[in-house]
mmCIF file of C-alpha atoms in Angstrom:
data_model
loop_
_atom_site.group_PDB
_atom_site.id
_atom_site.type_symbol
_atom_site.label_atom_id
_atom_site.label_comp_id
_atom_site.label_asym_id
_atom_site.label_seq_id
_atom_site.Cartn_x
_atom_site.Cartn_y
_atom_site.Cartn_z
ATOM 1 C CA UNK A 1 -52.299 -34.073 -142.921
ATOM 2 C CA UNK A 2 -55.264 -36.245 -142.053
ATOM 3 C CA UNK A 3 -58.695 -35.916 -143.566
ATOM 4 C CA UNK A 4 -60.028 -35.693 -139.989
ATOM 5 C CA UNK A 5 -57.996 -32.522 -139.398
ATOM 6 C CA UNK A 6 -59.350 -30.934 -142.580
ATOM 7 C CA UNK A 7 -62.911 -31.998 -141.768
ATOM 8 C CA UNK A 8 -62.664 -30.478 -138.283
ATOM 9 C CA UNK A 9 -61.712 -27.063 -139.704
ATOM 10 C CA UNK A 10 -64.303 -27.193 -142.473
ATOM 11 C CA UNK A 11 -66.974 -28.281 -140.004
ATOM 12 C CA UNK A 12 -66.214 -25.337 -137.719
ATOM 13 C CA UNK A 13 -66.299 -22.936 -140.684
ATOM 14 C CA UNK A 14 -69.574 -24.344 -142.029
ATOM 15 C CA UNK A 15 -71.200 -24.241 -138.578
ATOM 16 C CA UNK A 16 -70.128 -20.599 -138.231
ATOM 17 C CA UNK A 17 -71.370 -19.634 -141.704
ATOM 18 C CA UNK A 18 -74.776 -21.069 -140.795
ATOM 19 C CA UNK A 19 -74.967 -18.501 -137.965
ATOM 20 C CA UNK A 20 -74.837 -15.457 -140.254
ATOM 21 C CA UNK A 21 -77.414 -12.913 -139.105
ATOM 22 C CA UNK A 22 -78.971 -11.675 -142.343
ATOM 23 C CA UNK A 23 -80.377 -8.567 -140.632
ATOM 24 C CA UNK A 24 -76.974 -7.180 -139.633
ATOM 25 C CA UNK A 25 -75.483 -8.070 -143.027
ATOM 26 C CA UNK A 26 -78.413 -6.262 -144.664
ATOM 27 C CA UNK A 27 -77.708 -3.179 -142.522
ATOM 28 C CA UNK A 28 -74.068 -3.191 -143.621
ATOM 29 C CA UNK A 29 -75.030 -3.672 -147.277
ATOM 30 C CA UNK A 30 -77.615 -0.917 -147.400
ATOM 31 C CA UNK A 31 -75.412 1.493 -145.437
ATOM 32 C CA UNK A 32 -72.577 0.935 -147.901
ATOM 33 C CA UNK A 33 -74.922 1.443 -150.846
ATOM 34 C CA UNK A 34 -76.170 4.692 -149.283
ATOM 35 C CA UNK A 35 -72.578 5.865 -148.738
ATOM 36 C CA UNK A 36 -71.803 4.997 -152.359
ATOM 37 C CA UNK A 37 -74.796 6.990 -153.649
ATOM 38 C CA UNK A 38 -73.972 9.955 -151.406
ATOM 39 C CA UNK A 39 -70.241 9.983 -152.195
ATOM 40 C CA UNK A 40 -69.307 9.260 -148.562
ATOM 41 C CA UNK A 41 -66.087 7.504 -147.598
ATOM 42 C CA UNK A 42 -65.659 4.077 -146.083
ATOM 43 C CA UNK A 43 -62.746 3.309 -143.771
ATOM 44 C CA UNK A 44 -61.719 -0.262 -142.938
ATOM 45 C CA UNK A 45 -59.183 -1.391 -140.356
ATOM 46 C CA UNK A 46 -57.867 -4.388 -138.477
ATOM 47 C CA UNK A 47 -54.616 -5.854 -137.156
ATOM 48 C CA UNK A 48 -52.566 -8.761 -138.506
ATOM 49 C CA UNK A 49 -54.663 -11.007 -140.751
ATOM 50 C CA UNK A 50 -57.568 -8.627 -140.258
ATOM 51 C CA UNK A 51 -55.398 -5.807 -141.655
ATOM 52 C CA UNK A 52 -54.790 -7.893 -144.776
ATOM 53 C CA UNK A 53 -58.532 -8.534 -144.992
ATOM 54 C CA UNK A 54 -59.193 -4.782 -144.714
ATOM 55 C CA UNK A 55 -56.951 -4.149 -147.721
ATOM 56 C CA UNK A 56 -58.548 -6.989 -149.681
ATOM 57 C CA UNK A 57 -62.087 -5.738 -149.065
ATOM 58 C CA UNK A 58 -61.112 -2.130 -149.820
ATOM 59 C CA UNK A 59 -60.064 -3.334 -153.265
ATOM 60 C CA UNK A 60 -63.397 -5.128 -153.725
ATOM 61 C CA UNK A 61 -65.371 -2.006 -152.776
ATOM 62 C CA UNK A 62 -63.186 0.322 -154.826
ATOM 63 C CA UNK A 63 -63.074 -1.749 -157.997
ATOM 64 C CA UNK A 64 -64.862 -5.097 -157.631
ATOM 65 C CA UNK A 65 -68.363 -3.636 -157.358
ATOM 66 C CA UNK A 66 -67.938 -1.216 -160.249
ATOM 67 C CA UNK A 67 -69.752 -1.991 -163.488
ATOM 68 C CA UNK A 68 -67.326 0.378 -165.197
ATOM 69 C CA UNK A 69 -63.931 1.690 -164.155
ATOM 70 C CA UNK A 70 -63.996 4.597 -161.706
ATOM 71 C CA UNK A 71 -67.467 4.013 -160.282
ATOM 72 C CA UNK A 72 -66.667 2.220 -157.008
ATOM 73 C CA UNK A 73 -66.953 3.342 -153.414
ATOM 74 C CA UNK A 74 -64.529 5.898 -151.953
ATOM 75 C CA UNK A 75 -62.731 3.557 -149.566
ATOM 76 C CA UNK A 76 -59.585 3.654 -147.435
ATOM 77 C CA UNK A 77 -57.909 0.636 -145.886
ATOM 78 C CA UNK A 78 -56.323 2.314 -142.874
ATOM 79 C CA UNK A 79 -53.535 -0.293 -142.430
ATOM 80 C CA UNK A 80 -52.323 0.117 -146.014
ATOM 81 C CA UNK A 81 -49.805 2.976 -145.704
ATOM 82 C CA UNK A 82 -46.700 1.860 -143.767
ATOM 83 C CA UNK A 83 -45.176 5.341 -143.616
ATOM 84 C CA UNK A 84 -48.341 6.782 -142.024
ATOM 85 C CA UNK A 85 -48.669 3.827 -139.627
ATOM 86 C CA UNK A 86 -45.069 3.943 -138.459
ATOM 87 C CA UNK A 87 -45.092 7.736 -138.139
ATOM 88 C CA UNK A 88 -48.237 7.696 -136.004
ATOM 89 C CA UNK A 89 -47.054 4.732 -133.924
ATOM 90 C CA UNK A 90 -43.684 6.376 -133.303
ATOM 91 C CA UNK A 91 -44.776 9.989 -132.808
ATOM 92 C CA UNK A 92 -48.124 9.515 -131.054
ATOM 93 C CA UNK A 93 -48.828 5.876 -130.099
ATOM 94 C CA UNK A 94 -49.746 2.562 -131.654
ATOM 95 C CA UNK A 95 -53.221 2.938 -130.160
ATOM 96 C CA UNK A 96 -53.782 5.983 -132.412
ATOM 97 C CA UNK A 97 -52.691 4.547 -135.792
ATOM 98 C CA UNK A 98 -56.270 4.255 -137.062
ATOM 99 C CA UNK A 99 -58.098 6.894 -135.008
ATOM 100 C CA UNK A 100 -55.724 9.675 -136.083
ATOM 101 C CA UNK A 101 -56.325 8.841 -139.753
ATOM 102 C CA UNK A 102 -60.082 8.936 -139.110
ATOM 103 C CA UNK A 103 -59.754 12.349 -137.406
ATOM 104 C CA UNK A 104 -57.950 13.763 -140.441
ATOM 105 C CA UNK A 105 -59.840 12.043 -143.272
ATOM 106 C CA UNK A 106 -63.270 11.218 -141.875
ATOM 107 C CA UNK A 107 -66.470 13.202 -141.982
ATOM 108 C CA UNK A 108 -69.948 12.901 -140.532
ATOM 109 C CA UNK A 109 -71.953 10.035 -142.064
ATOM 110 C CA UNK A 110 -68.869 8.275 -143.413
ATOM 111 C CA UNK A 111 -68.594 4.601 -142.479
ATOM 112 C CA UNK A 112 -66.014 2.746 -140.403
ATOM 113 C CA UNK A 113 -65.799 -1.045 -140.633
ATOM 114 C CA UNK A 114 -63.497 -2.760 -138.153
ATOM 115 C CA UNK A 115 -62.339 -6.353 -138.304
ATOM 116 C CA UNK A 116 -61.262 -7.925 -135.039
ATOM 117 C CA UNK A 117 -60.986 -11.509 -133.887
ATOM 118 C CA UNK A 118 -61.140 -10.586 -130.205
ATOM 119 C CA UNK A 119 -62.869 -7.201 -130.308
ATOM 120 C CA UNK A 120 -60.443 -5.998 -127.649
ATOM 121 C CA UNK A 121 -57.583 -4.412 -129.621
ATOM 122 C CA UNK A 122 -56.933 -0.949 -128.191
ATOM 123 C CA UNK A 123 -56.369 0.685 -131.580
ATOM 124 C CA UNK A 124 -59.633 -0.771 -132.930
ATOM 125 C CA UNK A 125 -61.573 0.354 -129.854
ATOM 126 C CA UNK A 126 -60.126 3.883 -130.192
ATOM 127 C CA UNK A 127 -61.009 3.977 -133.903
ATOM 128 C CA UNK A 128 -64.659 3.167 -133.111
ATOM 129 C CA UNK A 129 -64.772 5.714 -130.298
ATOM 130 C CA UNK A 130 -63.391 8.485 -132.528
ATOM 131 C CA UNK A 131 -65.695 7.565 -135.422
ATOM 132 C CA UNK A 132 -68.709 7.498 -133.100
ATOM 133 C CA UNK A 133 -67.722 10.927 -131.797
ATOM 134 C CA UNK A 134 -67.657 12.222 -135.389
ATOM 135 C CA UNK A 135 -71.144 10.832 -136.072
ATOM 136 C CA UNK A 136 -69.864 8.210 -138.477
ATOM 137 C CA UNK A 137 -71.665 4.881 -138.849
ATOM 138 C CA UNK A 138 -69.625 2.107 -137.247
ATOM 139 C CA UNK A 139 -69.695 -1.603 -138.034
ATOM 140 C CA UNK A 140 -67.629 -4.394 -136.481
ATOM 141 C CA UNK A 141 -67.123 -7.958 -137.696
ATOM 142 C CA UNK A 142 -66.003 -9.873 -134.622
ATOM 143 C CA UNK A 143 -65.107 -13.316 -133.323
ATOM 144 C CA UNK A 144 -64.665 -14.824 -129.851
ATOM 145 C CA UNK A 145 -66.747 -12.950 -127.227
ATOM 146 C CA UNK A 146 -66.848 -9.802 -129.372
ATOM 147 C CA UNK A 147 -64.922 -7.948 -126.676
ATOM 148 C CA UNK A 148 -65.470 -4.244 -126.038
ATOM 149 C CA UNK A 149 -66.201 -3.603 -129.725
ATOM 150 C CA UNK A 150 -69.417 -5.620 -129.484
ATOM 151 C CA UNK A 151 -71.083 -2.805 -127.542
ATOM 152 C CA UNK A 152 -69.191 0.140 -129.080
ATOM 153 C CA UNK A 153 -70.071 -0.382 -132.737
ATOM 154 C CA UNK A 154 -73.423 0.788 -134.053
ATOM 155 C CA UNK A 155 -73.814 -2.623 -135.700
ATOM 156 C CA UNK A 156 -71.854 -5.710 -134.656
ATOM 157 C CA UNK A 157 -71.734 -8.776 -136.862
ATOM 158 C CA UNK A 158 -70.564 -11.254 -134.279
ATOM 159 C CA UNK A 159 -69.532 -14.890 -134.538
ATOM 160 C CA UNK A 160 -68.790 -16.384 -131.111
ATOM 161 C CA UNK A 161 -66.210 -18.760 -132.559
ATOM 162 C CA UNK A 162 -63.065 -19.508 -130.548
ATOM 163 C CA UNK A 163 -60.828 -19.809 -133.616
ATOM 164 C CA UNK A 164 -58.936 -16.810 -135.006
ATOM 165 C CA UNK A 165 -58.610 -18.215 -138.511
ATOM 166 C CA UNK A 166 -62.336 -18.958 -138.783
ATOM 167 C CA UNK A 167 -63.082 -15.481 -137.359
ATOM 168 C CA UNK A 168 -60.871 -13.979 -140.089
ATOM 169 C CA UNK A 169 -62.498 -16.206 -142.731
ATOM 170 C CA UNK A 170 -65.875 -14.802 -141.673
ATOM 171 C CA UNK A 171 -64.681 -11.238 -142.248
ATOM 172 C CA UNK A 172 -64.031 -12.085 -145.885
ATOM 173 C CA UNK A 173 -67.159 -14.193 -146.313
ATOM 174 C CA UNK A 174 -69.440 -11.437 -144.988
ATOM 175 C CA UNK A 175 -67.752 -8.765 -147.070
ATOM 176 C CA UNK A 176 -67.747 -10.889 -150.224
ATOM 177 C CA UNK A 177 -71.492 -11.448 -149.808
ATOM 178 C CA UNK A 178 -71.950 -7.691 -149.397
ATOM 179 C CA UNK A 179 -69.630 -6.915 -152.317
ATOM 180 C CA UNK A 180 -71.554 -9.189 -154.693
ATOM 181 C CA UNK A 181 -74.877 -7.721 -153.550
ATOM 182 C CA UNK A 182 -73.582 -4.176 -154.119
ATOM 183 C CA UNK A 183 -72.287 -5.098 -157.554
ATOM 184 C CA UNK A 184 -75.752 -6.361 -158.500
ATOM 185 C CA UNK A 185 -77.846 -3.757 -156.624
ATOM 186 C CA UNK A 186 -76.284 -0.351 -157.110
#
């Protein structure tokens, strides 16, 4: 692999990181802290690499922010239970794999965070719609054009980057910034 290839990726990532909107990240951070203080739940979902990121960040919010064991946020990574996902996909539809979990587990003033490169995944769109209908706070971390999720989420953290891997990197970068802030600012 050439150094030029590596530099091209790193340059794209660095340029994207420089576009972080501190206001929207602040809104996510303070909303999560409020949910933590009020014993509300946080739900996180995404597809593919974004699903893996959802599980990673759920761990950080559950345990990584805690100063002592058992003091983290009540968080659910919606892609993490294969038996629930396959049951819902088979018996209802793939579009409902996240929204049905939100209907059963979610409550008013809980938080939904969606990760999507395109912002146009049907199951992500449906999850936001259901959460909005339940008066949950909705956040989306998006790449590309932001898709339909850009306008559906209460707060969109959008990076108009045309690179799925950089879009997925940004999901983790934003959430790691938030996680460290929560750890230090309970």
